[in-house]
């Protein structure tokens, strides 16, 4: 039997506010345990929450970025459950009326296909604390620094059909929340983490299968592997005549498997009810206008502009708009270069990105600035150096040896464009290789590359390639 995979994702993006969603405690990562939890966060009797307006601004910006409807009135509810790191015994969240309602979408690219993923909703809520199991022998410690940290939970429709699509969506969403400046996206610190609801059904049927939720996936690699394992597990159970139990599961990367965590609760298990301590959240037109005014140009619009104004192919424009910082680097390079977008694209997506990946650096940490790269590219464009020599100069720039002009001058790397000098090299090579000359003149044109290689070697890579080819063809023709 052929099976269809059905996946929906719930993503918790931590909003990068200075203080928590219902208190003035700081949200900075890495502080000593319980040093950033105030009376509200640890639920002392008699304290009342005060809503952080900045959290609403950031959630609204997300809704605008995905084209969703913003609810003018949303409500906070209490989601009741017991967990040691949830001192109130309930989480303040939004259920019936989230701040970001339906209508939002994200376009993803998987291979040659584009696909639209519908986003059901995005709601504000507070994070819980953290249980520390490894630091105490035989006991569990509780760190409430994270309790009350503002989150926006982003929920998709079950539109994803493979682990590749799920990862493409998660990467696109990760890029977007960083692009609009509402979340730092740091997955190692838990600022961006996903839950994957996975089920399978016979191909061609409409009824959804029983889903299992894989919690807290904080890397794209783990997401892909967890979903693939879970799909295999469910198909094997069904083909053996068993049934899937709805439950919450955890992914164990050491064993590359998912394992049961707890039975899956339904909404009524949580006994949601409106929080009596918080008024409804009202978003008026002035608030919306303010959020719109602070929105940057969005990735899709910038991608289309790069294609339209810079003449870039869709693939290149898509790569360059995967992050706002990379797009900015590209624009700064082209501006400093005075145009020539294609050569800038090739170098940024080629040598620069390869070196960044090799050293695990972000574009913001590149040792070669956009202006410096433009300086190198200018010397290729004006014929001072060849593309091959440019790679040597790039390596020296990366090592901190100076700008392109300084390195070219110091190392004597200027391209040889003197026709007489190139002709002398060619004459010597032709005279020293009569057998190969005879082969070429008998029709074996592949030998031409042999002569080019010898000539470039003799000129230490500095011969002007176009001039060299022209002179070599003339000499070999006899």
Coordinates of N, CA and C in Angstrom, one line a residue, residues 71-299:
X71 N -6.7 40.1 14.6 CA -7.9 40.2 15.4 C -7.8 41.6 16.2
X72 N -8.8 42.4 16.0 CA -8.8 43.7 16.7 C -9.0 43.5 18.2
X73 N -9.6 42.3 18.6 CA -9.8 42.0 20.0 C -9.4 40.6 20.2
X74 N -8.4 40.4 21.1 CA -8.0 39.0 21.4 C -8.0 38.8 22.9
X75 N -8.1 37.6 23.4 CA -8.3 37.3 24.8 C -7.2 36.3 25.3
X76 N -6.8 36.6 26.5 CA -5.8 35.7 27.2 C -6.6 34.7 28.0
X77 N -6.2 33.4 27.9 CA -6.8 32.3 28.7 C -5.8 31.6 29.5
X78 N -6.3 30.9 30.5 CA -5.5 30.1 31.4 C -5.6 28.6 30.9
X79 N -4.4 28.0 30.6 CA -4.4 26.6 30.2 C -3.8 25.8 31.4
X80 N -4.7 25.1 32.0 CA -4.3 24.5 33.3 C -3.7 23.1 33.2
X81 N -2.5 23.0 33.7 CA -1.8 21.7 33.9 C -0.7 21.8 34.9
X82 N -0.3 20.7 35.4 CA 0.7 20.7 36.5 C 2.0 20.3 35.9
X83 N 3.0 21.2 36.1 CA 4.4 20.8 35.7 C 5.3 21.5 36.8
X84 N 6.3 20.9 37.2 CA 7.2 21.5 38.2 C 7.7 22.9 37.8
X85 N 8.0 23.1 36.5 CA 8.5 24.4 36.1 C 7.5 25.4 35.7
X86 N 6.2 25.1 36.1 CA 5.1 26.0 35.8 C 4.5 26.4 37.2
X87 N 5.0 27.3 37.9 CA 4.6 27.6 39.3 C 3.2 28.0 39.5
X88 N 2.6 28.6 38.5 CA 1.2 29.1 38.6 C 0.2 27.9 38.5
X89 N 0.7 26.8 37.9 CA -0.3 25.7 37.7 C -1.1 25.9 36.4
X90 N -0.8 27.0 35.7 CA -1.5 27.2 34.4 C -0.6 28.1 33.6
X91 N -0.7 28.0 32.3 CA 0.0 28.9 31.3 C -0.9 29.9 30.8
X92 N -0.5 31.2 30.8 CA -1.4 32.2 30.2 C -1.1 32.2 28.7
X93 N -2.2 32.0 27.9 CA -2.0 31.8 26.5 C -3.3 32.4 25.8
X94 N -3.4 32.1 24.5 CA -4.7 32.5 23.8 C -5.2 31.3 23.0
X95 N -6.5 31.1 23.1 CA -7.1 29.9 22.5 C -8.2 30.4 21.5
X96 N -9.3 30.9 22.0 CA -10.4 31.2 21.2 C -10.2 32.4 20.2
X97 N -9.6 33.4 20.8 CA -9.3 34.6 20.0 C -7.8 35.0 20.0
X98 N -7.0 34.4 19.1 CA -5.6 34.7 19.0 C -5.4 36.1 18.4
X99 N -4.2 36.7 18.6 CA -4.0 38.0 18.1 C -3.8 37.9 16.6
X100 N -3.3 36.9 16.0 CA -3.1 36.7 14.6 C -4.1 35.6 14.2
X101 N -5.1 35.9 13.4 CA -6.1 34.9 12.9 C -5.7 34.3 11.6
X102 N -6.7 33.8 10.9 CA -6.4 33.0 9.7 C -6.0 33.9 8.6
X103 N -5.6 33.2 7.5 CA -5.4 34.0 6.2 C -3.9 34.1 5.9
X104 N -3.0 33.8 6.8 CA -1.6 33.9 6.6 C -1.0 32.7 5.8
X105 N 0.0 33.0 5.0 CA 0.6 31.9 4.2 C 2.2 32.1 4.2
X106 N 2.9 31.1 3.9 CA 4.3 31.1 3.6 C 4.5 30.3 2.3
X107 N 5.3 30.8 1.4 CA 5.7 30.1 0.2 C 7.0 29.4 0.5
X108 N 7.1 28.1 0.2 CA 8.3 27.3 0.4 C 8.8 26.8 -1.0
X109 N 10.0 26.5 -1.1 CA 10.6 26.0 -2.3 C 11.2 24.6 -1.9
X110 N 10.8 23.5 -2.6 CA 11.4 22.2 -2.4 C 11.8 21.7 -3.8
X111 N 13.1 21.6 -4.0 CA 13.5 21.3 -5.4 C 13.0 22.3 -6.3
X112 N 12.4 21.9 -7.4 CA 11.9 22.8 -8.4 C 10.5 23.3 -8.1
X113 N 9.9 22.8 -7.0 CA 8.5 23.1 -6.8 C 8.3 24.2 -5.7
X114 N 7.4 25.1 -6.0 CA 7.0 26.1 -5.0 C 5.6 25.6 -4.4
X115 N 5.5 25.8 -3.1 CA 4.2 25.4 -2.4 C 3.8 26.4 -1.4
X116 N 2.5 26.6 -1.3 CA 2.0 27.5 -0.3 C 1.5 26.8 0.9
X117 N 2.1 27.2 2.1 CA 1.7 26.6 3.4 C 0.8 27.6 4.1
X118 N -0.4 27.1 4.5 CA -1.4 27.9 5.2 C -1.1 28.0 6.7
X119 N -1.1 29.2 7.2 CA -0.9 29.3 8.7 C -2.2 29.6 9.3
X120 N -2.6 28.7 10.2 CA -3.9 28.7 10.8 C -4.1 29.9 11.7
X121 N -3.0 30.2 12.5 CA -3.1 31.2 13.6 C -1.8 31.4 14.2
X122 N -1.6 32.5 14.9 CA -0.4 32.7 15.8 C -0.9 33.4 17.0
X123 N -0.6 32.9 18.2 CA -1.1 33.5 19.4 C 0.1 33.8 20.4
X124 N -0.2 34.7 21.2 CA 0.8 35.1 22.3 C 0.6 34.2 23.5
X125 N 1.7 33.8 24.1 CA 1.7 33.1 25.3 C 3.0 33.2 26.1
X126 N 3.0 32.8 27.3 CA 4.2 32.8 28.1 C 4.9 31.5 28.1
X127 N 6.3 31.5 28.2 CA 7.0 30.3 28.3 C 7.0 29.8 29.7
X128 N 7.3 28.5 29.9 CA 7.4 27.9 31.3 C 8.9 28.0 31.7
X129 N 9.2 27.6 32.9 CA 10.6 27.5 33.3 C 11.3 26.3 32.8
X130 N 12.4 25.9 33.4 CA 13.2 24.8 32.8 C 13.6 23.9 33.9
X131 N 13.4 22.6 33.7 CA 13.8 21.6 34.7 C 15.2 21.2 34.4
X132 N 16.0 21.1 35.4 CA 17.5 20.8 35.2 C 17.7 19.4 35.8
X133 N 17.8 18.4 34.9 CA 17.9 17.0 35.4 C 19.3 16.6 35.6
X134 N 20.2 17.2 34.9 CA 21.6 16.7 34.8 C 22.5 17.3 35.9
X135 N 22.1 18.4 36.5 CA 23.0 19.1 37.4 C 22.9 18.7 38.8
X136 N 21.9 17.8 39.1 CA 21.7 17.4 40.5 C 21.5 15.9 40.6
X137 N 22.4 15.2 41.3 CA 22.3 13.8 41.4 C 21.0 13.4 42.2
X138 N 20.2 12.6 41.5 CA 19.0 12.1 42.1 C 17.9 13.1 42.4
X139 N 18.1 14.3 41.9 CA 17.1 15.4 42.1 C 16.9 16.2 40.8
X140 N 15.9 17.0 40.8 CA 15.7 17.9 39.6 C 15.7 19.3 40.1
X141 N 16.5 20.2 39.5 CA 16.5 21.6 39.8 C 15.5 22.3 38.9
X142 N 15.0 23.5 39.4 CA 14.1 24.3 38.6 C 14.7 25.7 38.4
X143 N 14.8 26.1 37.2 CA 15.2 27.4 36.8 C 14.1 28.2 36.2
X144 N 13.6 29.2 36.9 CA 12.4 30.0 36.4 C 12.8 31.2 35.7
X145 N 14.1 31.4 35.3 CA 14.4 32.6 34.5 C 13.6 32.7 33.2
X146 N 13.3 31.5 32.6 CA 12.5 31.5 31.3 C 11.0 31.7 31.5
X147 N 10.5 31.5 32.8 CA 9.1 31.6 33.0 C 8.6 33.0 32.7
X148 N 7.6 33.1 31.9 CA 7.0 34.4 31.5 C 7.7 35.0 30.3
X149 N 8.7 34.3 29.7 CA 9.3 34.9 28.5 C 8.2 34.9 27.4
X150 N 8.1 36.0 26.6 CA 7.0 36.0 25.6 C 7.3 35.1 24.4
X151 N 6.3 34.4 24.0 CA 6.4 33.6 22.8 C 5.2 33.9 21.8
X152 N 5.4 33.7 20.6 CA 4.3 33.7 19.6 C 4.3 32.2 19.1
X153 N 3.2 31.5 19.2 CA 3.1 30.2 18.7 C 2.4 30.2 17.4
X154 N 3.1 29.7 16.4 CA 2.6 29.8 15.0 C 2.2 28.4 14.5
X155 N 1.0 28.2 14.1 CA 0.4 26.9 13.8 C 0.0 26.8 12.4
X156 N 0.5 25.8 11.7 CA 0.1 25.6 10.3 C -1.1 24.7 10.1
X157 N -1.7 24.7 9.0 CA -2.6 23.6 8.6 C -1.8 22.4 8.3
X158 N -2.4 21.2 8.2 CA -1.6 20.0 7.9 C -1.3 19.9 6.4
X159 N -0.5 20.9 5.9 CA -0.3 21.0 4.5 C 1.0 20.4 4.0
X160 N 1.9 20.0 5.0 CA 3.2 19.5 4.6 C 3.2 18.0 4.4
X161 N 3.9 17.5 3.3 CA 3.8 16.2 2.9 C 5.1 15.4 3.0
X162 N 6.1 15.9 3.5 CA 7.4 15.2 3.7 C 8.3 15.9 4.7
X163 N 9.3 15.2 5.1 CA 10.2 15.9 6.0 C 10.9 17.0 5.3
X164 N 11.2 16.9 4.0 CA 11.8 18.0 3.3 C 11.0 19.2 3.3
X165 N 9.7 19.1 3.1 CA 8.8 20.2 3.1 C 8.7 20.9 4.5
X166 N 8.7 20.0 5.5 CA 8.7 20.5 6.9 C 9.9 21.4 7.2
X167 N 11.1 20.9 6.8 CA 12.3 21.6 7.0 C 12.4 22.9 6.2
X168 N 11.9 22.8 4.9 CA 11.8 24.0 4.1 C 11.0 25.1 4.7
X169 N 9.8 24.7 5.3 CA 8.9 25.6 5.9 C 9.6 26.2 7.2
X170 N 10.2 25.3 8.0 CA 10.8 25.8 9.3 C 11.9 26.8 9.0
X171 N 12.7 26.5 7.9 CA 13.8 27.4 7.6 C 13.2 28.8 7.1
X172 N 12.2 28.7 6.3 CA 11.6 29.9 5.8 C 11.0 30.8 6.9
X173 N 10.3 30.1 7.8 CA 9.8 30.8 9.0 C 10.9 31.4 9.9
X174 N 11.9 30.6 10.1 CA 13.1 31.1 10.9 C 13.7 32.3 10.3
X175 N 13.8 32.3 8.9 CA 14.4 33.5 8.2 C 13.5 34.7 8.4
X176 N 12.1 34.4 8.3 CA 11.2 35.6 8.3 C 11.2 36.2 9.7
X177 N 11.1 35.4 10.8 CA 11.0 36.1 12.1 C 12.3 36.9 12.5
X178 N 13.4 36.4 11.9 CA 14.7 37.2 12.1 C 14.7 38.4 11.2
X179 N 14.2 38.2 10.0 CA 14.1 39.3 9.0 C 13.3 40.5 9.6
X180 N 12.2 40.3 10.2 CA 11.3 41.4 10.6 C 11.7 41.8 12.1
X181 N 12.7 41.1 12.6 CA 13.3 41.6 13.9 C 12.5 41.3 15.1
X182 N 11.7 40.2 15.1 CA 10.9 39.9 16.3 C 11.5 38.7 17.1
X183 N 12.5 38.0 16.6 CA 13.0 36.8 17.3 C 14.5 36.7 16.8
X184 N 15.4 36.3 17.8 CA 16.8 36.2 17.3 C 17.0 34.8 16.7
X185 N 16.0 33.9 16.8 CA 16.1 32.6 16.0 C 17.2 31.7 16.6
X186 N 17.7 32.0 17.7 CA 18.8 31.1 18.2 C 18.2 29.8 18.7
X187 N 18.5 28.7 17.9 CA 17.9 27.4 18.2 C 18.6 26.7 19.4
X188 N 19.9 27.0 19.5 CA 20.6 26.3 20.6 C 20.1 26.8 22.0
X189 N 19.7 28.1 22.0 CA 19.2 28.7 23.3 C 17.7 28.5 23.4
X190 N 17.0 27.8 22.5 CA 15.6 27.5 22.6 C 14.7 28.7 22.1
X191 N 15.3 29.7 21.4 CA 14.5 30.8 21.0 C 13.5 30.5 19.8
X192 N 13.8 29.4 19.1 CA 13.0 29.0 18.0 C 12.9 27.4 18.0
X193 N 11.8 26.9 18.3 CA 11.7 25.4 18.4 C 10.3 25.0 17.9
X194 N 10.3 23.8 17.3 CA 9.1 23.3 16.6 C 8.5 22.0 17.2
X195 N 7.2 21.9 17.2 CA 6.6 20.6 17.5 C 6.0 20.1 16.1
X196 N 6.2 18.9 15.8 CA 5.7 18.3 14.5 C 4.6 17.3 14.8
X197 N 3.4 17.6 14.2 CA 2.3 16.7 14.3 C 2.3 15.8 13.0
X198 N 2.6 14.5 13.2 CA 2.8 13.6 12.1 C 1.8 12.5 12.1
X199 N 1.2 12.3 10.9 CA 0.4 11.1 10.7 C 0.5 10.6 9.3
X200 N 0.0 9.4 9.0 CA 0.0 8.8 7.6 C -1.4 8.4 7.3
X201 N -1.7 8.3 6.1 CA -3.0 7.8 5.6 C -2.8 7.1 4.3
X202 N -3.7 6.1 3.9 CA -3.6 5.5 2.6 C -3.7 6.6 1.5
X203 N -2.8 6.5 0.5 CA -2.8 7.5 -0.6 C -4.1 7.5 -1.2
X204 N -4.6 8.7 -1.4 CA -5.9 8.9 -2.1 C -7.1 9.1 -1.2
X205 N -6.9 8.8 0.1 CA -8.0 9.0 1.1 C -8.0 10.4 1.6
X206 N -9.1 10.9 2.2 CA -9.2 12.2 2.7 C -9.1 12.3 4.3
X207 N -9.6 11.2 4.9 CA -9.6 11.2 6.4 C -8.2 11.2 6.9
X208 N -7.9 12.1 7.9 CA -6.6 12.2 8.5 C -6.4 11.0 9.4
X209 N -5.1 10.5 9.4 CA -4.7 9.4 10.3 C -4.6 10.0 11.7
X210 N -4.4 9.1 12.7 CA -4.1 9.5 14.1 C -2.7 10.1 14.1
X211 N -2.6 11.3 14.7 CA -1.3 12.0 14.7 C -0.6 11.8 16.0
X212 N 0.7 11.8 15.9 CA 1.6 11.9 17.1 C 2.4 13.2 17.0
X213 N 2.6 13.8 18.2 CA 3.3 15.1 18.2 C 4.7 14.9 18.7
X214 N 5.7 15.3 17.9 CA 7.1 15.2 18.3 C 7.5 16.6 18.9
X215 N 7.8 16.7 20.2 CA 8.0 17.9 20.9 C 9.4 18.5 20.7
X216 N 9.5 19.8 20.8 CA 10.8 20.5 21.0 C 11.9 20.2 20.1
X217 N 11.6 20.2 18.8 CA 12.7 20.0 17.8 C 13.4 21.3 17.6
X218 N 14.7 21.3 18.0 CA 15.5 22.6 18.0 C 16.6 22.6 17.0
X219 N 16.5 21.7 16.0 CA 17.5 21.8 14.8 C 16.8 21.3 13.6
X220 N 17.2 21.8 12.5 CA 16.5 21.4 11.2 C 16.9 19.9 10.9
X221 N 18.1 19.5 11.2 CA 18.6 18.2 11.0 C 17.8 17.2 11.8
X222 N 17.6 17.5 13.1 CA 16.8 16.7 14.0 C 15.4 16.6 13.5
X223 N 14.8 17.7 13.1 CA 13.4 17.7 12.6 C 13.3 16.7 11.4
X224 N 14.2 16.7 10.5 CA 14.1 15.8 9.3 C 14.2 14.4 9.8
X225 N 15.2 14.1 10.6 CA 15.4 12.7 11.1 C 14.3 12.2 11.9
X226 N 13.7 13.1 12.8 CA 12.6 12.7 13.7 C 11.4 12.3 12.9
X227 N 11.1 13.2 11.9 CA 9.9 12.9 11.1 C 10.0 11.7 10.3
X228 N 11.2 11.5 9.7 CA 11.4 10.3 8.9 C 11.3 9.0 9.7
X229 N 11.8 9.1 11.0 CA 11.7 7.9 11.8 C 10.2 7.7 12.2
X230 N 9.5 8.7 12.5 CA 8.2 8.6 13.0 C 7.3 8.1 11.9
X231 N 7.5 8.5 10.7 CA 6.7 8.0 9.5 C 7.0 6.5 9.3
X232 N 8.2 6.1 9.4 CA 8.5 4.7 9.3 C 7.9 3.9 10.4
X233 N 7.9 4.4 11.6 CA 7.3 3.7 12.7 C 5.8 3.5 12.5
X234 N 5.1 4.6 12.1 CA 3.7 4.5 12.0 C 3.3 3.6 10.8
X235 N 4.0 3.6 9.7 CA 3.7 2.7 8.6 C 3.9 1.3 9.0
X236 N 4.9 1.0 9.7 CA 5.2 -0.4 10.1 C 4.1 -0.9 11.0
X237 N 3.6 -0.1 12.0 CA 2.5 -0.5 12.9 C 1.3 -0.8 12.1
X238 N 0.9 0.1 11.2 CA -0.3 0.0 10.4 C -0.3 -1.2 9.5
X239 N 0.9 -1.5 8.9 CA 1.0 -2.6 7.9 C 1.1 -3.9 8.7
X240 N 1.4 -3.9 10.0 CA 1.4 -5.1 10.8 C 0.0 -5.3 11.4
X241 N -1.0 -4.5 11.1 CA -2.3 -4.6 11.6 C -2.6 -3.9 12.9
X242 N -1.7 -3.1 13.4 CA -1.8 -2.3 14.6 C -2.5 -1.0 14.4
X243 N -2.6 -0.2 15.5 CA -3.2 1.1 15.3 C -2.3 2.1 16.0
X244 N -2.4 3.3 15.6 CA -1.5 4.4 16.1 C -2.2 5.0 17.4
X245 N -1.5 5.1 18.4 CA -2.0 5.8 19.6 C -1.6 7.3 19.6
X246 N -2.6 8.1 19.8 CA -2.3 9.5 19.8 C -1.5 9.9 21.1
X247 N -0.4 10.4 20.9 CA 0.5 10.7 22.0 C 1.5 11.8 21.7
X248 N 2.2 12.2 22.7 CA 3.3 13.2 22.5 C 4.6 12.4 22.6
X249 N 5.5 12.6 21.7 CA 6.8 11.9 21.7 C 8.0 12.8 21.6
X250 N 9.1 12.3 22.1 CA 10.4 13.0 22.0 C 11.3 12.4 21.1
X251 N 12.2 13.2 20.4 CA 13.2 12.6 19.5 C 14.5 12.5 20.3
X252 N 15.1 11.3 20.2 CA 16.4 11.0 20.9 C 17.4 11.0 19.8
X253 N 18.2 12.0 19.6 CA 19.2 12.0 18.5 C 20.3 11.0 18.7
X254 N 20.6 10.6 19.9 CA 21.6 9.6 20.1 C 21.2 8.2 19.5
X255 N 19.9 7.9 19.6 CA 19.4 6.6 19.1 C 18.7 6.8 17.8
X256 N 18.6 8.1 17.3 CA 17.8 8.4 16.1 C 16.4 7.7 16.1
X257 N 15.7 8.0 17.2 CA 14.3 7.4 17.2 C 13.4 8.3 18.1
X258 N 12.1 8.2 17.9 CA 11.2 8.9 18.7 C 10.7 8.0 19.8
X259 N 10.4 8.5 21.0 CA 9.9 7.6 22.0 C 8.8 8.3 22.8
X260 N 7.9 7.5 23.3 CA 6.7 8.1 24.0 C 7.0 8.9 25.2
X261 N 6.4 10.1 25.3 CA 6.6 11.0 26.4 C 5.3 11.0 27.3
X262 N 4.2 11.2 26.7 CA 2.9 11.1 27.4 C 1.8 11.0 26.4
X263 N 0.6 10.7 26.9 CA -0.6 10.6 26.1 C -0.9 12.0 25.6
X264 N -1.5 12.2 24.5 CA -1.8 13.5 23.9 C -3.0 14.1 24.5
X265 N -2.9 15.2 25.2 CA -4.1 15.9 25.8 C -4.9 16.6 24.7
X266 N -6.2 16.6 24.9 CA -7.1 17.5 24.1 C -7.3 18.8 24.8
X267 N -7.9 19.7 24.1 CA -8.1 21.1 24.6 C -8.9 21.0 25.9
X268 N -9.9 20.1 25.9 CA -10.8 20.1 27.1 C -10.0 19.5 28.4
X269 N -8.9 18.8 28.1 CA -8.2 18.3 29.3 C -7.5 19.5 30.0
X270 N -7.3 20.6 29.3 CA -6.6 21.7 30.0 C -7.6 22.7 30.7
X271 N -8.9 22.5 30.5 CA -9.9 23.3 31.2 C -9.6 24.8 31.0
X272 N -9.5 25.2 29.7 CA -9.2 26.6 29.4 C -10.3 27.5 30.0
X273 N -10.0 28.6 30.5 CA -11.0 29.7 30.7 C -10.3 31.0 30.7
X274 N -11.1 32.1 30.3 CA -10.5 33.4 30.2 C -9.8 33.9 31.5
X275 N -8.6 34.5 31.4 CA -7.9 34.9 32.6 C -8.5 36.1 33.1
X276 N -9.0 36.0 34.3 CA -9.8 37.2 34.9 C -8.9 38.4 35.3
X277 N -7.5 38.1 35.3 CA -6.6 39.2 35.7 C -6.2 40.0 34.5
X278 N -6.5 39.6 33.3 CA -6.1 40.3 32.1 C -7.3 40.8 31.2
X279 N -7.3 42.1 30.9 CA -8.3 42.6 30.0 C -8.1 42.1 28.6
X280 N -9.2 42.1 27.8 CA -9.0 41.7 26.4 C -7.9 42.7 25.7
X281 N -7.1 42.1 24.8 CA -6.1 42.9 24.1 C -6.8 43.5 22.9
X282 N -6.8 44.9 22.8 CA -7.5 45.6 21.7 C -6.4 46.2 20.8
X283 N -6.5 45.9 19.5 CA -5.6 46.4 18.5 C -6.4 47.4 17.7
X284 N -6.1 48.7 17.8 CA -6.8 49.7 17.0 C -6.0 50.1 15.7
X285 N -6.6 50.9 14.9 CA -6.0 51.3 13.6 C -4.7 52.0 13.8
X286 N -4.6 52.8 14.8 CA -3.3 53.6 15.1 C -2.2 52.6 15.4
X287 N -2.5 51.6 16.2 CA -1.5 50.5 16.6 C -1.1 49.8 15.3
X288 N -2.0 49.4 14.5 CA -1.7 48.8 13.2 C -0.8 49.6 12.3
X289 N -1.2 50.9 12.2 CA -0.4 51.8 11.4 C 1.0 51.9 11.8
X290 N 1.2 52.0 13.2 CA 2.5 52.1 13.7 C 3.4 50.8 13.4
X291 N 2.7 49.6 13.5 CA 3.4 48.4 13.2 C 3.8 48.3 11.7
X292 N 2.9 48.8 10.8 CA 3.1 48.8 9.4 C 4.3 49.7 9.1
X293 N 4.4 50.8 9.8 CA 5.4 51.8 9.5 C 6.8 51.3 9.8
X294 N 6.9 50.4 10.7 CA 8.2 49.9 11.1 C 8.6 48.6 10.4
X295 N 7.7 48.1 9.5 CA 8.1 46.9 8.7 C 9.1 47.1 7.7
X296 N 10.1 46.2 7.6 CA 11.1 46.3 6.5 C 10.5 45.8 5.2
X297 N 11.2 46.0 4.1 CA 10.8 45.3 2.9 C 10.9 43.8 3.1
X298 N 9.9 43.1 2.8 CA 9.8 41.7 3.1 C 10.6 40.9 2.0
X299 N 11.1 39.6 2.4 CA 12.0 38.9 1.5 C 11.4 38.6 0.1

